[in-house]
mmCIF file of C-alpha atoms in Angstrom:
data_model
loop_
_atom_site.group_PDB
_atom_site.id
_atom_site.type_symbol
_atom_site.label_atom_id
_atom_site.label_comp_id
_atom_site.label_asym_id
_atom_site.label_seq_id
_atom_site.Cartn_x
_atom_site.Cartn_y
_atom_site.Cartn_z
ATOM 1 C CA MET A 1 99.737 82.574 73.680
ATOM 2 C CA ILE A 2 102.811 84.518 73.144
ATOM 3 C CA TYR A 3 102.690 88.262 72.758
ATOM 4 C CA GLU A 4 105.648 90.381 72.008
ATOM 5 C CA THR A 5 106.027 93.224 74.241
ATOM 6 C CA THR A 6 108.734 95.845 73.928
ATOM 7 C CA ARG A 7 109.476 96.701 77.883
ATOM 8 C CA PHE A 8 109.147 92.637 78.850
ATOM 9 C CA GLY A 9 110.094 90.816 75.883
ATOM 10 C CA PRO A 10 107.756 88.100 74.738
ATOM 11 C CA LEU A 11 105.208 87.023 77.516
ATOM 12 C CA GLU A 12 103.485 83.874 77.407
ATOM 13 C CA VAL A 13 99.882 84.820 78.693
ATOM 14 C CA LYS A 14 96.879 82.403 79.660
ATOM 15 C CA GLU A 15 93.688 83.279 78.240
ATOM 16 C CA ASN A 16 92.185 83.494 81.892
ATOM 17 C CA GLU A 17 94.751 86.665 82.791
ATOM 18 C CA ILE A 18 93.573 88.677 79.959
ATOM 19 C CA LEU A 19 91.706 91.830 81.067
ATOM 20 C CA ASN A 20 89.037 92.622 78.215
ATOM 21 C CA PHE A 21 88.205 96.580 77.977
ATOM 22 C CA PRO A 22 85.036 96.260 75.465
ATOM 23 C CA VAL A 23 85.422 99.821 74.954
ATOM 24 C CA GLY A 24 89.239 100.236 75.260
ATOM 25 C CA LEU A 25 90.406 102.899 77.436
ATOM 26 C CA TYR A 26 89.865 106.977 77.227
ATOM 27 C CA GLY A 27 92.137 107.914 74.411
ATOM 28 C CA PHE A 28 92.858 104.129 73.311
ATOM 29 C CA GLU A 29 89.661 103.153 71.988
ATOM 30 C CA ARG A 30 91.284 100.169 70.012
ATOM 31 C CA GLU A 31 93.258 98.668 72.948
ATOM 32 C CA ARG A 32 90.951 96.007 74.115
ATOM 33 C CA ASP A 33 93.239 93.478 75.701
ATOM 34 C CA PHE A 34 95.426 93.934 78.425
ATOM 35 C CA ILE A 35 97.526 91.949 81.344
ATOM 36 C CA ARG A 36 98.658 93.039 84.633
ATOM 37 C CA LEU A 37 102.452 92.560 85.469
ATOM 38 C CA PRO A 38 104.064 93.217 88.581
ATOM 39 C CA PHE A 39 105.969 96.761 88.522
ATOM 40 C CA ASN A 40 109.151 95.244 89.382
ATOM 41 C CA PRO A 41 109.077 91.503 89.789
ATOM 42 C CA ASN A 42 111.859 91.511 92.519
ATOM 43 C CA ILE A 43 110.661 94.128 94.785
ATOM 44 C CA GLU A 44 107.369 94.424 96.259
ATOM 45 C CA SER A 45 105.531 97.249 94.908
ATOM 46 C CA PRO A 46 102.169 98.852 95.137
ATOM 47 C CA MET A 47 102.776 99.664 91.222
ATOM 48 C CA GLU A 48 101.787 97.217 88.586
ATOM 49 C CA TRP A 49 101.882 97.710 84.561
ATOM 50 C CA LEU A 50 98.915 97.065 82.575
ATOM 51 C CA GLN A 51 100.349 96.120 79.439
ATOM 52 C CA SER A 52 98.478 96.179 76.218
ATOM 53 C CA LEU A 53 98.219 92.648 74.057
ATOM 54 C CA LYS A 54 97.778 94.468 70.829
ATOM 55 C CA THR A 55 100.623 97.143 70.820
ATOM 56 C CA PRO A 56 103.677 96.100 72.036
ATOM 57 C CA GLY A 57 104.923 99.449 73.115
ATOM 58 C CA LEU A 58 101.870 100.457 75.297
ATOM 59 C CA ALA A 59 102.115 100.052 78.925
ATOM 60 C CA PHE A 60 100.486 101.801 81.492
ATOM 61 C CA VAL A 61 101.590 102.151 85.466
ATOM 62 C CA ILE A 62 98.702 101.664 87.720
ATOM 63 C CA THR A 63 97.869 101.310 91.295
ATOM 64 C CA ASP A 64 95.153 100.475 93.833
ATOM 65 C CA PRO A 65 94.217 104.063 94.377
ATOM 66 C CA PHE A 66 92.989 102.987 98.303
ATOM 67 C CA LEU A 67 96.548 102.795 99.172
ATOM 68 C CA TYR A 68 96.687 106.297 98.888
ATOM 69 C CA VAL A 69 93.072 107.798 99.452
ATOM 70 C CA PRO A 70 91.721 105.335 101.837
ATOM 71 C CA ASP A 71 88.147 106.757 101.690
ATOM 72 C CA TYR A 72 88.193 106.834 97.551
ATOM 73 C CA SER A 73 84.861 105.780 96.539
ATOM 74 C CA VAL A 74 83.451 104.577 93.213
ATOM 75 C CA LYS A 75 80.029 104.179 92.845
ATOM 76 C CA LEU A 76 78.779 102.377 89.946
ATOM 77 C CA THR A 77 75.463 102.639 88.403
ATOM 78 C CA GLU A 78 73.231 99.667 87.414
ATOM 79 C CA GLU A 79 74.199 100.216 83.837
ATOM 80 C CA GLU A 80 77.838 100.379 84.680
ATOM 81 C CA LYS A 81 77.763 97.014 86.706
ATOM 82 C CA LYS A 82 76.045 95.488 83.742
ATOM 83 C CA GLN A 83 78.729 96.664 81.151
ATOM 84 C CA ILE A 84 81.212 94.574 83.119
ATOM 85 C CA ARG A 85 78.726 91.890 84.014
ATOM 86 C CA PHE A 86 78.819 92.457 87.613
ATOM 87 C CA GLU A 87 76.890 89.974 89.931
ATOM 88 C CA PRO A 88 76.240 89.651 93.402
ATOM 89 C CA GLY A 89 79.223 87.503 94.802
ATOM 90 C CA HIS A 90 81.690 88.719 92.066
ATOM 91 C CA THR A 91 84.775 90.666 93.382
ATOM 92 C CA LEU A 92 85.951 94.102 91.898
ATOM 93 C CA MET A 93 89.261 95.524 91.806
ATOM 94 C CA THR A 94 90.126 99.249 91.413
ATOM 95 C CA ARG A 95 92.797 100.760 89.614
ATOM 96 C CA ALA A 96 94.182 104.203 88.485
ATOM 97 C CA ILE A 97 96.666 105.144 86.102
ATOM 98 C CA VAL A 98 99.786 106.668 87.448
ATOM 99 C CA THR A 99 101.924 109.619 85.743
ATOM 100 C CA LEU A 100 105.429 109.071 86.534
ATOM 101 C CA PRO A 101 107.525 112.226 85.919
ATOM 102 C CA GLU A 102 111.529 112.242 85.860
ATOM 103 C CA ASN A 103 111.047 113.395 89.852
ATOM 104 C CA TYR A 104 109.180 110.184 90.947
ATOM 105 C CA LEU A 105 107.989 112.245 94.179
ATOM 106 C CA GLU A 106 106.033 113.746 92.158
ATOM 107 C CA MET A 107 103.727 111.413 90.607
ATOM 108 C CA THR A 108 100.034 111.519 90.404
ATOM 109 C CA ALA A 109 97.451 109.319 89.918
ATOM 110 C CA ASN A 110 94.099 109.705 87.742
ATOM 111 C CA LEU A 111 91.378 109.421 90.599
ATOM 112 C CA VAL A 112 88.383 110.679 87.879
ATOM 113 C CA ALA A 113 88.853 107.635 85.533
ATOM 114 C CA PRO A 114 89.321 104.741 87.426
ATOM 115 C CA ILE A 115 89.681 101.310 85.846
ATOM 116 C CA ILE A 116 87.373 98.930 87.185
ATOM 117 C CA VAL A 117 87.948 95.265 86.569
ATOM 118 C CA ASN A 118 85.425 92.427 87.377
ATOM 119 C CA LEU A 119 87.941 89.785 88.574
ATOM 120 C CA ASN A 120 85.398 87.043 87.902
ATOM 121 C CA SER A 121 84.585 88.088 84.033
ATOM 122 C CA GLY A 122 87.886 89.687 82.951
ATOM 123 C CA LEU A 123 86.006 92.485 81.894
ATOM 124 C CA ALA A 124 87.112 95.811 82.672
ATOM 125 C CA ARG A 125 86.576 99.344 82.133
ATOM 126 C CA GLN A 126 87.576 102.927 82.694
ATOM 127 C CA PHE A 127 84.960 105.110 84.252
ATOM 128 C CA VAL A 128 84.522 108.656 84.272
ATOM 129 C CA LEU A 129 83.263 109.898 87.960
ATOM 130 C CA THR A 130 81.030 112.621 87.826
ATOM 131 C CA SER A 131 81.747 113.940 91.326
ATOM 132 C CA MET A 132 84.193 116.959 91.928
ATOM 133 C CA GLU A 133 85.945 115.665 94.845
ATOM 134 C CA TYR A 134 88.675 114.196 92.881
ATOM 135 C CA ASP A 135 91.233 115.093 90.233
ATOM 136 C CA THR A 136 93.030 113.741 87.505
ATOM 137 C CA ARG A 137 96.379 114.458 88.900
ATOM 138 C CA HIS A 138 96.234 113.659 92.601
ATOM 139 C CA TYR A 139 99.607 113.392 94.135
ATOM 140 C CA LEU A 140 100.262 109.841 95.454
ATOM 141 C CA LEU A 141 102.929 111.194 98.093
ATOM 142 C CA PRO A 142 102.243 113.722 101.160
ATOM 143 C CA GLN A 143 103.150 117.253 100.568
ATOM 144 C CA GLU A 144 106.206 117.015 103.076
ATOM 145 C CA VAL A 145 107.479 114.152 101.421
ATOM 146 C CA ARG A 146 107.220 115.780 97.801
ATOM 147 C CA GLU A 147 109.051 118.859 99.291
ATOM 148 C CA GLY A 148 111.861 116.782 101.110
ATOM 149 C CA LYS A 149 110.746 117.501 104.484
ATOM 150 C CA VAL A 150 110.410 113.870 105.376
ATOM 151 C CA LYS A 151 113.507 111.687 104.170
ATOM 152 C CA THR A 152 112.446 108.816 101.404
ATOM 153 C CA PRO A 153 114.339 105.517 101.373
ATOM 154 C CA GLU A 154 117.442 105.682 98.794
#
């Protein structure tokens, strides 16, 4: 099926590529179907787009939080596992929504409300973690980089 997007133009999306969020995302409860797209198809990047298939202009930047916080942990309850139809042998993917300010060195990720995707069922859900060890605005780059003490690639 062809979906119109404002950022990427028309996209041909296969049924098995669609991530279904039965209750939407926080603040976007009516947005139920999304697709993951490369941030820039011409370069390798840890960032991706999460493009709504309902609203052409709605897309979020997402990333794998484990790339930035290796000991990041998400523990789902049995009820939460049921919500995404997780069964033994299934593969889960975790993503965090990224905020990209004008100064990209200050980019942050919401580690309190990760998106968990069951890659086998295509069901996804944004969960709110109840532990206090993470922040909704976790800097993705180390302080030395943000303060310019370490050179970044141009």
